[in-house]
Amino acid sequence: MKPDVNLCNNLKSIRTRLGMSQQELANIAGVTRQTIGGLESGQYAPSVTVSLCLAKALGCTVEELFWLEGDLPEIEAIVAESASNQERSRVSIARVGDQWIAYPLVGNDAFRIEMIPSDGEMVAVNQQPVISVSDRPLLAQRLVERKEHHLQGEATSQKVLVRLLDDIDKLQNTVVIAGCTPVLSLLARATESWHPKLRVYYRFAHSKAALRSLCRGEVHIAGMHLYDPKTGEHNIPFVREAATGKNFVLITLGVWEEGLLVPPGNPMGVKTVSDLVEFGATIVTQQVGSGSRMLLERKLQEERVPFQNVKGLDHIAHNHQDVALSVASGIADAGISTASIAAAFGLGFIPLHQARYDLVILKEYLEQSPVQQFLNILGHRLVRSQLEVLGGYDISKIGEVIANI
């Protein structure tokens, strides 16, 4: 049978992954070796019978073996943050509330330790289709900007068209978390091991940014560790201020030690933040709005140290790991982070504050299966043992509801 120019196949890659030769596959499927070779090279298009036999022999579906070029499904989604008009951006996809959210995999967001697999590819942004509108007359009509209420005022959100690279059912079963603690990766691995059909997608964001993403409907859960010195409370005042008619639940993850990371042995003898100025130390910190930055600002104010007197405040780290790397490599003399990060990098640690890390969730998301599965794992022995070994966390109240707002 002559090949269909639009027909693609995954036959060779699946066969070689299973360690099968062309002849071995041919024997199992009841065809000739020449047929296998012709199919893999694209010379032949298989009959229905041959397709079914090959799928059975390889233990997969026909759709996993053969597909039509350009026949990938497409959906409309809202971009979680500005895509900088980068057409054909790689994205992760999740269903949050009643809409699809696309998370551009750009810069640091494209990596954890390994590169993050893509769920799809944006093919149009801001009513600028990549392909000709004459070829797709409905595309321009479907790509419209819409106004959404954000945490403060109104902001324009981008609606994009995404060509999916994975099964939409898998993407539906995703819980999305924004936060800054590296522990989120441990929770994700533990949850996915216990619930193999669940995906946990975690995005780095400092506490205030995570809360904004939650209020905009971009994530299911926001991780926070903000302290309000006026009330002596963690997180609750900030969530209450952002509520604006929404109902939230705060569930605690644990209490962690925050403080100064210094080189091993603390060679400068730093004990307080005021010592940083007295000894001419260079500090690295995170973005304005992060819990670490707010802790540094508060301690400087308490010790009556002018903020501008501290060296290195223009050195902004992306996350807790970057703070530790800056200290470990000698780029900075100190940085604000946690005891568990200090232990992981073999650095000295000077405790300054005990902060409660909470998971903030919209009540309307609590009944959704992906969210329930993630929350249920918090009390699991696997999670508790991982956090206990990590150190720096008091998890005696993990999973407890702290507040309803």
mmCIF file of C-alpha atoms in Angstrom:
data_model
loop_
_atom_site.group_PDB
_atom_site.id
_atom_site.type_symbol
_atom_site.label_atom_id
_atom_site.label_comp_id
_atom_site.label_asym_id
_atom_site.label_seq_id
_atom_site.Cartn_x
_atom_site.Cartn_y
_atom_site.Cartn_z
ATOM 1 C CA MET A 1 0.000 0.000 0.000
ATOM 2 C CA LYS A 2 1.407 3.428 -0.924
ATOM 3 C CA PRO A 3 2.380 5.607 2.007
ATOM 4 C CA ASP A 4 0.146 8.437 3.123
ATOM 5 C CA VAL A 5 2.225 11.624 3.067
ATOM 6 C CA ASN A 6 0.566 12.698 6.317
ATOM 7 C CA LEU A 7 1.107 9.377 8.116
ATOM 8 C CA CYS A 8 3.812 9.279 10.802
ATOM 9 C CA ASN A 9 4.869 6.357 12.974
ATOM 10 C CA ASN A 10 6.755 5.617 16.154
ATOM 11 C CA LEU A 11 7.438 1.992 15.241
ATOM 12 C CA LYS A 12 11.234 1.954 15.285
ATOM 13 C CA SER A 13 11.650 3.837 18.561
ATOM 14 C CA ILE A 14 9.186 1.592 20.421
ATOM 15 C CA ARG A 15 10.706 -1.559 18.909
ATOM 16 C CA THR A 16 14.272 -0.584 19.809
ATOM 17 C CA ARG A 17 13.235 0.510 23.300
ATOM 18 C CA LEU A 18 11.888 -3.015 23.814
ATOM 19 C CA GLY A 19 15.122 -4.515 22.471
ATOM 20 C CA MET A 20 13.445 -6.226 19.511
ATOM 21 C CA SER A 21 14.936 -6.715 16.059
ATOM 22 C CA GLN A 22 12.841 -6.194 12.938
ATOM 23 C CA GLN A 23 12.716 -9.955 12.419
ATOM 24 C CA GLU A 24 11.581 -10.622 15.998
ATOM 25 C CA LEU A 25 8.769 -8.089 15.687
ATOM 26 C CA ALA A 26 7.803 -9.500 12.289
ATOM 27 C CA ASN A 27 7.574 -13.032 13.734
ATOM 28 C CA ILE A 28 5.336 -11.922 16.612
ATOM 29 C CA ALA A 29 3.087 -9.732 14.444
ATOM 30 C CA GLY A 30 2.833 -12.320 11.649
ATOM 31 C CA VAL A 31 4.302 -10.128 8.899
ATOM 32 C CA THR A 32 7.564 -10.117 6.949
ATOM 33 C CA ARG A 33 10.721 -8.338 8.002
ATOM 34 C CA GLN A 34 10.503 -6.332 4.774
ATOM 35 C CA THR A 35 7.098 -5.052 5.887
ATOM 36 C CA ILE A 36 8.573 -3.810 9.170
ATOM 37 C CA GLY A 37 11.440 -2.133 7.350
ATOM 38 C CA GLY A 38 9.101 -0.509 4.841
ATOM 39 C CA LEU A 39 6.837 0.821 7.581
ATOM 40 C CA GLU A 40 9.707 2.257 9.603
ATOM 41 C CA SER A 41 11.152 4.009 6.562
ATOM 42 C CA GLY A 42 7.751 5.401 5.595
ATOM 43 C CA GLN A 43 7.510 3.448 2.319
ATOM 44 C CA TYR A 44 4.278 1.707 3.284
ATOM 45 C CA ALA A 45 1.063 2.591 5.072
ATOM 46 C CA PRO A 46 -0.260 -0.371 7.094
ATOM 47 C CA SER A 47 -3.669 -1.958 6.786
ATOM 48 C CA VAL A 48 -5.992 -1.970 9.780
ATOM 49 C CA THR A 49 -5.127 -5.621 10.428
ATOM 50 C CA VAL A 50 -1.377 -5.011 10.353
ATOM 51 C CA SER A 51 -1.767 -1.938 12.593
ATOM 52 C CA LEU A 52 -3.682 -3.931 15.199
ATOM 53 C CA CYS A 53 -1.196 -6.814 15.083
ATOM 54 C CA LEU A 54 1.785 -4.487 15.521
ATOM 55 C CA ALA A 55 0.143 -2.647 18.421
ATOM 56 C CA LYS A 56 -0.621 -5.941 20.145
ATOM 57 C CA ALA A 57 2.927 -7.207 19.588
ATOM 58 C CA LEU A 58 4.433 -4.043 21.061
ATOM 59 C CA GLY A 59 1.957 -3.713 23.921
ATOM 60 C CA CYS A 60 0.681 -0.283 22.950
ATOM 61 C CA THR A 61 -2.245 1.350 21.192
ATOM 62 C CA VAL A 62 -2.507 1.957 17.470
ATOM 63 C CA GLU A 63 -2.593 5.703 18.184
ATOM 64 C CA GLU A 64 0.776 5.456 19.930
ATOM 65 C CA LEU A 65 2.242 3.824 16.807
ATOM 66 C CA PHE A 66 0.646 5.833 14.004
ATOM 67 C CA TRP A 67 -0.720 9.344 13.675
ATOM 68 C CA LEU A 68 -1.429 11.939 11.022
ATOM 69 C CA GLU A 69 1.034 14.799 10.734
ATOM 70 C CA GLY A 70 -0.495 18.020 12.004
ATOM 71 C CA ASP A 71 -3.319 16.080 13.641
ATOM 72 C CA LEU A 72 -2.388 16.982 17.223
ATOM 73 C CA PRO A 73 -5.306 18.381 19.221
ATOM 74 C CA GLU A 74 -5.405 22.089 20.062
ATOM 75 C CA ILE A 75 -6.951 23.943 22.976
ATOM 76 C CA GLU A 76 -7.327 27.557 24.059
ATOM 77 C CA ALA A 77 -5.559 28.556 27.252
ATOM 78 C CA ILE A 78 -4.752 31.611 29.339
ATOM 79 C CA VAL A 79 -1.053 32.413 29.739
ATOM 80 C CA ALA A 80 -0.106 32.467 33.425
ATOM 81 C CA GLU A 81 2.399 35.247 32.854
ATOM 82 C CA SER A 82 3.530 37.343 29.927
ATOM 83 C CA ALA A 83 4.876 35.141 27.166
ATOM 84 C CA SER A 84 6.810 38.106 25.724
ATOM 85 C CA ASN A 85 5.067 37.333 22.435
ATOM 86 C CA GLN A 86 7.286 34.307 21.937
ATOM 87 C CA GLU A 87 5.438 32.285 19.372
ATOM 88 C CA ARG A 88 5.898 28.537 19.559
ATOM 89 C CA SER A 89 6.897 28.709 23.216
ATOM 90 C CA ARG A 90 7.085 25.411 25.061
ATOM 91 C CA VAL A 91 4.445 25.305 27.789
ATOM 92 C CA SER A 92 3.108 23.184 30.598
ATOM 93 C CA ILE A 93 -0.673 22.902 30.736
ATOM 94 C CA ALA A 94 -3.139 22.391 33.585
ATOM 95 C CA ARG A 95 -6.841 22.820 34.231
ATOM 96 C CA VAL A 96 -7.436 25.330 37.022
ATOM 97 C CA GLY A 97 -11.068 26.032 37.814
ATOM 98 C CA ASP A 98 -12.982 26.296 34.557
ATOM 99 C CA GLN A 99 -10.100 27.237 32.268
ATOM 100 C CA TRP A 100 -6.861 25.889 30.845
ATOM 101 C CA ILE A 101 -3.686 27.652 31.982
ATOM 102 C CA ALA A 102 -0.482 27.673 29.924
ATOM 103 C CA TYR A 103 2.816 28.108 31.811
ATOM 104 C CA PRO A 104 5.659 29.195 29.470
ATOM 105 C CA LEU A 105 8.798 27.086 29.914
ATOM 106 C CA VAL A 106 11.222 29.975 29.469
ATOM 107 C CA GLY A 107 14.480 30.733 31.300
ATOM 108 C CA ASN A 108 14.666 29.304 34.817
ATOM 109 C CA ASP A 109 11.067 28.105 34.538
ATOM 110 C CA ALA A 110 12.208 25.594 31.905
ATOM 111 C CA PHE A 111 14.427 23.697 34.321
ATOM 112 C CA ARG A 112 14.453 21.991 37.669
ATOM 113 C CA ILE A 113 17.476 19.729 37.732
ATOM 114 C CA GLU A 114 16.472 18.134 34.477
ATOM 115 C CA MET A 115 14.738 19.902 31.617
ATOM 116 C CA ILE A 116 10.968 19.821 32.075
ATOM 117 C CA PRO A 117 9.081 17.872 29.389
ATOM 118 C CA SER A 118 6.654 20.024 27.445
ATOM 119 C CA ASP A 119 2.907 19.397 27.407
ATOM 120 C CA GLY A 120 2.339 21.473 24.319
ATOM 121 C CA GLU A 121 3.460 24.312 22.112
ATOM 122 C CA MET A 122 1.848 27.725 21.808
ATOM 123 C CA VAL A 123 1.107 28.364 18.171
ATOM 124 C CA ALA A 124 -0.425 31.819 18.434
ATOM 125 C CA VAL A 125 -0.240 34.755 20.845
ATOM 126 C CA ASN A 126 -2.209 38.015 20.914
ATOM 127 C CA GLN A 127 -4.163 37.241 17.766
ATOM 128 C CA GLN A 128 -0.959 36.675 15.785
ATOM 129 C CA PRO A 129 -1.380 33.214 14.249
ATOM 130 C CA VAL A 130 1.780 31.440 13.233
ATOM 131 C CA ILE A 131 0.040 29.982 10.211
ATOM 132 C CA SER A 132 -1.883 31.909 7.595
ATOM 133 C CA VAL A 133 -5.272 33.184 8.687
ATOM 134 C CA SER A 134 -6.528 32.351 5.220
ATOM 135 C CA ASP A 135 -5.722 28.716 5.957
ATOM 136 C CA ARG A 136 -7.380 28.906 9.370
ATOM 137 C CA PRO A 137 -10.256 31.406 9.036
ATOM 138 C CA LEU A 138 -11.594 30.746 12.525
ATOM 139 C CA LEU A 139 -8.276 31.110 14.296
ATOM 140 C CA ALA A 140 -8.192 34.910 14.386
ATOM 141 C CA GLN A 141 -11.745 35.002 15.714
ATOM 142 C CA ARG A 142 -10.895 32.583 18.514
ATOM 143 C CA LEU A 143 -7.760 34.400 19.692
ATOM 144 C CA VAL A 144 -9.072 37.362 21.663
ATOM 145 C CA GLU A 145 -7.800 39.186 24.681
ATOM 146 C CA ARG A 146 -10.059 39.374 27.679
ATOM 147 C CA LYS A 147 -10.055 41.315 30.917
ATOM 148 C CA GLU A 148 -9.785 39.459 34.196
ATOM 149 C CA HIS A 149 -9.828 40.686 37.786
ATOM 150 C CA HIS A 150 -6.400 40.288 39.303
ATOM 151 C CA LEU A 151 -5.303 40.692 42.878
ATOM 152 C CA GLN A 152 -5.095 44.453 42.497
ATOM 153 C CA GLY A 153 -7.174 46.208 39.859
ATOM 154 C CA GLU A 154 -7.605 44.740 36.430
ATOM 155 C CA ALA A 155 -4.953 43.365 34.106
ATOM 156 C CA THR A 156 -5.077 42.022 30.596
ATOM 157 C CA SER A 157 -4.552 38.298 30.195
ATOM 158 C CA GLN A 158 -3.422 36.643 27.011
ATOM 159 C CA LYS A 159 -5.417 33.920 25.388
ATOM 160 C CA VAL A 160 -3.377 31.550 23.272
ATOM 161 C CA LEU A 161 -3.831 28.489 21.125
ATOM 162 C CA VAL A 162 -1.829 25.466 22.292
ATOM 163 C CA ARG A 163 -1.082 22.357 20.245
ATOM 164 C CA LEU A 164 -0.979 19.493 22.730
ATOM 165 C CA LEU A 165 1.863 16.997 22.855
ATOM 166 C CA ASP A 166 0.320 14.721 25.480
ATOM 167 C CA ASP A 167 -2.969 13.041 26.298
ATOM 168 C CA ILE A 168 -5.503 15.641 27.413
ATOM 169 C CA ASP A 169 -6.796 13.275 30.107
ATOM 170 C CA LYS A 170 -3.364 13.299 31.762
ATOM 171 C CA LEU A 171 -3.274 17.080 31.661
ATOM 172 C CA GLN A 172 -6.703 17.278 33.286
ATOM 173 C CA ASN A 173 -5.427 15.343 36.296
ATOM 174 C CA THR A 174 -2.846 17.936 37.352
ATOM 175 C CA VAL A 175 -2.469 19.960 40.529
ATOM 176 C CA VAL A 176 -0.451 23.174 40.216
ATOM 177 C CA ILE A 177 1.449 24.693 43.148
ATOM 178 C CA ALA A 178 3.371 27.963 43.307
ATOM 179 C CA GLY A 179 5.917 28.439 46.057
ATOM 180 C CA CYS A 180 9.584 28.880 46.906
ATOM 181 C CA THR A 181 10.445 25.936 49.140
ATOM 182 C CA PRO A 182 12.481 23.158 47.498
ATOM 183 C CA VAL A 183 10.383 20.739 49.575
ATOM 184 C CA LEU A 184 7.690 21.064 46.912
ATOM 185 C CA SER A 185 9.761 18.790 44.688
ATOM 186 C CA LEU A 186 9.816 16.144 47.431
ATOM 187 C CA LEU A 187 6.053 16.428 47.836
ATOM 188 C CA ALA A 188 5.567 16.158 44.081
ATOM 189 C CA ARG A 189 7.643 12.996 43.803
ATOM 190 C CA ALA A 190 5.938 11.391 46.816
ATOM 191 C CA THR A 191 2.452 12.250 45.547
ATOM 192 C CA GLU A 192 3.107 10.991 42.032
ATOM 193 C CA SER A 193 4.557 7.754 43.422
ATOM 194 C CA TRP A 194 1.458 7.177 45.548
ATOM 195 C CA HIS A 195 -0.967 8.356 42.831
ATOM 196 C CA PRO A 196 0.678 7.317 39.514
ATOM 197 C CA LYS A 197 -2.023 8.976 37.388
ATOM 198 C CA LEU A 198 -1.653 12.343 39.109
ATOM 199 C CA ARG A 199 0.715 15.067 37.932
ATOM 200 C CA VAL A 200 2.077 17.635 40.354
ATOM 201 C CA TYR A 201 3.375 20.741 38.612
ATOM 202 C CA TYR A 202 5.190 23.161 40.894
ATOM 203 C CA ARG A 203 6.290 26.641 39.864
ATOM 204 C CA PHE A 204 8.849 28.773 41.656
ATOM 205 C CA ALA A 205 7.358 31.958 43.090
ATOM 206 C CA HIS A 206 8.054 33.902 46.252
ATOM 207 C CA SER A 207 5.202 34.140 48.728
ATOM 208 C CA LYS A 208 3.476 37.285 47.488
ATOM 209 C CA ALA A 209 3.822 36.246 43.847
ATOM 210 C CA ALA A 210 2.397 32.805 44.669
ATOM 211 C CA LEU A 211 -0.608 34.404 46.367
ATOM 212 C CA ARG A 212 -1.190 36.663 43.368
ATOM 213 C CA SER A 213 -1.122 33.646 41.054
ATOM 214 C CA LEU A 214 -3.693 31.908 43.249
ATOM 215 C CA CYS A 215 -5.989 34.937 43.244
ATOM 216 C CA ARG A 216 -5.721 35.200 39.457
ATOM 217 C CA GLY A 217 -6.810 31.578 39.084
ATOM 218 C CA GLU A 218 -3.459 30.414 37.700
ATOM 219 C CA VAL A 219 -2.640 27.791 40.349
ATOM 220 C CA HIS A 220 -4.519 25.536 42.761
ATOM 221 C CA ILE A 221 -2.224 26.078 45.761
ATOM 222 C CA ALA A 222 0.114 28.859 46.897
ATOM 223 C CA GLY A 223 2.948 28.270 49.366
ATOM 224 C CA MET A 224 3.642 31.140 51.790
ATOM 225 C CA HIS A 225 5.934 32.013 54.696
ATOM 226 C CA LEU A 226 5.209 35.682 55.408
ATOM 227 C CA TYR A 227 5.267 37.170 58.914
ATOM 228 C CA ASP A 228 3.249 40.208 59.973
ATOM 229 C CA PRO A 229 5.004 41.918 62.936
ATOM 230 C CA LYS A 230 1.915 44.015 63.717
ATOM 231 C CA THR A 231 -0.266 40.998 64.495
ATOM 232 C CA GLY A 232 2.437 38.427 65.207
ATOM 233 C CA GLU A 233 0.750 36.085 62.709
ATOM 234 C CA HIS A 234 2.093 34.200 59.722
ATOM 235 C CA ASN A 235 0.379 34.369 56.320
ATOM 236 C CA ILE A 236 -3.200 34.909 57.552
ATOM 237 C CA PRO A 237 -3.156 38.746 57.405
ATOM 238 C CA PHE A 238 -1.776 38.687 53.858
ATOM 239 C CA VAL A 239 -4.382 36.190 52.658
ATOM 240 C CA ARG A 240 -7.171 38.107 54.396
ATOM 241 C CA GLU A 241 -6.090 41.299 52.638
ATOM 242 C CA ALA A 242 -6.092 39.530 49.269
ATOM 243 C CA ALA A 243 -9.369 37.662 49.784
ATOM 244 C CA THR A 244 -11.618 40.199 47.970
ATOM 245 C CA GLY A 245 -14.710 38.005 48.163
ATOM 246 C CA LYS A 246 -12.889 34.683 47.768
ATOM 247 C CA ASN A 247 -12.769 31.953 50.418
ATOM 248 C CA PHE A 248 -9.438 30.373 51.329
ATOM 249 C CA VAL A 249 -8.168 27.542 53.489
ATOM 250 C CA LEU A 250 -4.675 27.572 55.014
ATOM 251 C CA ILE A 251 -3.078 24.177 55.680
ATOM 252 C CA THR A 252 0.307 24.102 57.348
ATOM 253 C CA LEU A 253 3.294 22.306 55.923
ATOM 254 C CA GLY A 254 5.580 22.965 58.849
ATOM 255 C CA VAL A 255 7.714 25.487 60.718
ATOM 256 C CA TRP A 256 11.176 26.123 59.378
ATOM 257 C CA GLU A 257 14.230 27.983 60.665
ATOM 258 C CA GLU A 258 15.102 31.115 58.679
ATOM 259 C CA GLY A 259 18.381 32.931 59.091
ATOM 260 C CA LEU A 260 21.753 33.851 57.668
ATOM 261 C CA LEU A 261 23.775 31.454 55.550
ATOM 262 C CA VAL A 262 27.509 31.993 56.010
ATOM 263 C CA PRO A 263 30.626 30.094 54.856
ATOM 264 C CA PRO A 264 31.549 26.961 56.854
ATOM 265 C CA GLY A 265 32.933 27.883 60.257
ATOM 266 C CA ASN A 266 31.550 31.454 59.968
ATOM 267 C CA PRO A 267 35.040 32.982 59.375
ATOM 268 C CA MET A 268 33.807 36.578 59.731
ATOM 269 C CA GLY A 269 32.123 35.825 63.059
ATOM 270 C CA VAL A 270 28.739 37.192 61.979
ATOM 271 C CA LYS A 271 26.047 36.928 64.665
ATOM 272 C CA THR A 272 23.438 39.506 63.648
ATOM 273 C CA VAL A 273 22.475 41.422 60.516
ATOM 274 C CA SER A 274 24.116 44.558 61.944
ATOM 275 C CA ASP A 275 27.415 42.657 61.836
ATOM 276 C CA LEU A 276 27.065 42.513 58.063
ATOM 277 C CA VAL A 277 27.527 46.284 57.892
ATOM 278 C CA GLU A 278 30.183 46.464 60.620
ATOM 279 C CA PHE A 279 32.334 43.804 58.899
ATOM 280 C CA GLY A 280 31.667 45.107 55.370
ATOM 281 C CA ALA A 281 30.075 41.810 54.355
ATOM 282 C CA THR A 282 28.314 41.386 51.037
ATOM 283 C CA ILE A 283 24.860 39.815 51.229
ATOM 284 C CA VAL A 284 22.672 38.127 48.637
ATOM 285 C CA THR A 285 18.915 38.201 48.948
ATOM 286 C CA GLN A 286 15.782 37.374 46.990
ATOM 287 C CA GLN A 287 13.179 39.557 45.309
ATOM 288 C CA VAL A 288 11.113 42.217 47.037
ATOM 289 C CA GLY A 289 7.974 40.500 48.327
ATOM 290 C CA SER A 290 9.710 37.270 49.242
ATOM 291 C CA GLY A 291 9.628 36.045 52.833
ATOM 292 C CA SER A 292 13.440 36.075 52.980
ATOM 293 C CA ARG A 293 13.664 39.682 51.824
ATOM 294 C CA MET A 294 10.981 40.762 54.300
ATOM 295 C CA LEU A 295 12.881 39.028 57.125
ATOM 296 C CA LEU A 296 16.079 40.871 56.236
ATOM 297 C CA GLU A 297 14.261 44.218 56.047
ATOM 298 C CA ARG A 298 12.556 43.604 59.393
ATOM 299 C CA LYS A 299 15.791 42.637 61.170
ATOM 300 C CA LEU A 300 17.626 45.649 59.767
ATOM 301 C CA GLN A 301 14.834 47.886 61.008
ATOM 302 C CA GLU A 302 14.842 46.268 64.458
ATOM 303 C CA GLU A 303 18.603 46.780 64.739
ATOM 304 C CA ARG A 304 18.302 50.309 63.303
ATOM 305 C CA VAL A 305 20.616 49.632 60.425
ATOM 306 C CA PRO A 306 19.954 51.783 57.324
ATOM 307 C CA PHE A 307 18.997 49.518 54.469
ATOM 308 C CA GLN A 308 21.303 51.310 52.023
ATOM 309 C CA ASN A 309 24.328 50.580 54.228
ATOM 310 C CA VAL A 310 24.210 46.870 53.438
ATOM 311 C CA LYS A 311 26.473 45.801 50.574
ATOM 312 C CA GLY A 312 25.132 43.590 47.800
ATOM 313 C CA LEU A 313 21.408 44.304 48.009
ATOM 314 C CA ASP A 314 21.367 44.639 44.231
ATOM 315 C CA HIS A 315 22.499 41.006 44.024
ATOM 316 C CA ILE A 316 19.137 39.258 43.636
ATOM 317 C CA ALA A 317 18.996 35.460 43.729
ATOM 318 C CA HIS A 318 16.250 33.529 41.953
ATOM 319 C CA ASN A 319 15.617 31.020 44.744
ATOM 320 C CA HIS A 320 16.964 29.546 47.975
ATOM 321 C CA GLN A 321 19.412 27.313 46.127
ATOM 322 C CA ASP A 322 20.897 30.314 44.309
ATOM 323 C CA VAL A 323 21.396 32.093 47.636
ATOM 324 C CA ALA A 324 23.318 29.106 48.958
ATOM 325 C CA LEU A 325 25.393 28.787 45.783
ATOM 326 C CA SER A 326 26.352 32.461 45.980
ATOM 327 C CA VAL A 327 27.649 32.002 49.545
ATOM 328 C CA ALA A 328 29.315 28.650 48.842
ATOM 329 C CA SER A 329 31.138 30.038 45.785
ATOM 330 C CA GLY A 330 32.331 33.184 47.569
ATOM 331 C CA ILE A 331 30.245 35.593 45.499
ATOM 332 C CA ALA A 332 28.565 36.727 48.717
ATOM 333 C CA ASP A 333 29.572 36.568 52.383
ATOM 334 C CA ALA A 334 26.049 35.839 53.627
ATOM 335 C CA GLY A 335 22.491 35.294 52.474
ATOM 336 C CA ILE A 336 19.015 34.825 53.908
ATOM 337 C CA SER A 337 17.625 31.298 53.604
ATOM 338 C CA THR A 338 16.728 28.287 55.766
ATOM 339 C CA ALA A 339 18.500 25.784 58.002
ATOM 340 C CA SER A 340 17.707 22.895 55.652
ATOM 341 C CA ILE A 341 19.334 24.726 52.726
ATOM 342 C CA ALA A 342 22.399 25.492 54.835
ATOM 343 C CA ALA A 343 22.713 21.824 55.783
ATOM 344 C CA ALA A 344 22.322 20.688 52.164
ATOM 345 C CA PHE A 345 25.193 22.949 51.038
ATOM 346 C CA GLY A 346 27.422 22.428 54.091
ATOM 347 C CA LEU A 347 27.197 26.095 55.116
ATOM 348 C CA GLY A 348 27.083 27.769 58.506
ATOM 349 C CA PHE A 349 23.709 28.976 59.737
ATOM 350 C CA ILE A 350 22.683 31.760 62.116
ATOM 351 C CA PRO A 351 18.994 31.447 63.089
ATOM 352 C CA LEU A 352 16.914 34.632 63.030
ATOM 353 C CA HIS A 353 13.276 33.548 62.924
ATOM 354 C CA GLN A 354 10.954 30.543 62.942
ATOM 355 C CA ALA A 355 8.466 30.868 60.090
ATOM 356 C CA ARG A 356 5.374 28.806 59.438
ATOM 357 C CA TYR A 357 5.057 27.608 55.854
ATOM 358 C CA ASP A 358 1.402 27.258 54.824
ATOM 359 C CA LEU A 359 -0.349 25.978 51.728
ATOM 360 C CA VAL A 360 -3.140 28.372 50.736
ATOM 361 C CA ILE A 361 -6.021 26.948 48.692
ATOM 362 C CA LEU A 362 -9.242 28.368 47.285
ATOM 363 C CA LYS A 363 -12.112 26.498 48.927
ATOM 364 C CA GLU A 364 -13.714 25.851 45.549
ATOM 365 C CA TYR A 365 -10.673 23.731 44.610
ATOM 366 C CA LEU A 366 -10.810 21.494 47.689
ATOM 367 C CA GLU A 367 -13.298 19.068 46.145
ATOM 368 C CA GLN A 368 -11.232 18.564 43.002
ATOM 369 C CA SER A 369 -9.632 15.138 42.879
ATOM 370 C CA PRO A 370 -6.048 16.267 42.030
ATOM 371 C CA VAL A 371 -6.042 18.694 44.969
ATOM 372 C CA GLN A 372 -7.469 16.090 47.350
ATOM 373 C CA GLN A 373 -4.872 13.529 46.324
ATOM 374 C CA PHE A 374 -2.055 15.985 46.916
ATOM 375 C CA LEU A 375 -3.333 17.061 50.341
ATOM 376 C CA ASN A 376 -3.879 13.450 51.411
ATOM 377 C CA ILE A 377 -0.187 12.695 50.922
ATOM 378 C CA LEU A 378 0.855 15.247 53.573
ATOM 379 C CA GLY A 379 0.223 12.813 56.398
ATOM 380 C CA HIS A 380 1.860 9.885 54.640
ATOM 381 C CA ARG A 381 4.876 8.224 56.262
ATOM 382 C CA LEU A 382 6.889 8.710 53.063
ATOM 383 C CA VAL A 383 6.505 12.498 53.265
ATOM 384 C CA ARG A 384 7.130 12.700 57.001
ATOM 385 C CA SER A 385 10.285 10.619 56.789
ATOM 386 C CA GLN A 386 11.667 12.712 53.919
ATOM 387 C CA LEU A 387 11.133 15.966 55.817
ATOM 388 C CA GLU A 388 12.552 14.546 59.040
ATOM 389 C CA VAL A 389 15.734 13.441 57.286
ATOM 390 C CA LEU A 390 16.001 16.808 55.523
ATOM 391 C CA GLY A 391 16.043 18.630 58.852
ATOM 392 C CA GLY A 392 15.247 22.246 59.660
ATOM 393 C CA TYR A 393 11.482 21.595 59.723
ATOM 394 C CA ASP A 394 9.067 21.076 62.591
ATOM 395 C CA ILE A 395 6.352 18.989 60.917
ATOM 396 C CA SER A 396 4.420 18.036 64.039
ATOM 397 C CA LYS A 397 1.325 19.841 62.680
ATOM 398 C CA ILE A 398 1.711 19.030 58.992
ATOM 399 C CA GLY A 399 -1.642 18.830 57.228
ATOM 400 C CA GLU A 400 -3.578 20.729 59.914
ATOM 401 C CA VAL A 401 -6.039 23.453 58.892
ATOM 402 C CA ILE A 402 -4.709 26.725 60.300
ATOM 403 C CA ALA A 403 -7.460 29.068 59.160
ATOM 404 C CA ASN A 404 -10.571 29.493 57.026
ATOM 405 C CA ILE A 405 -10.835 32.908 55.441
#
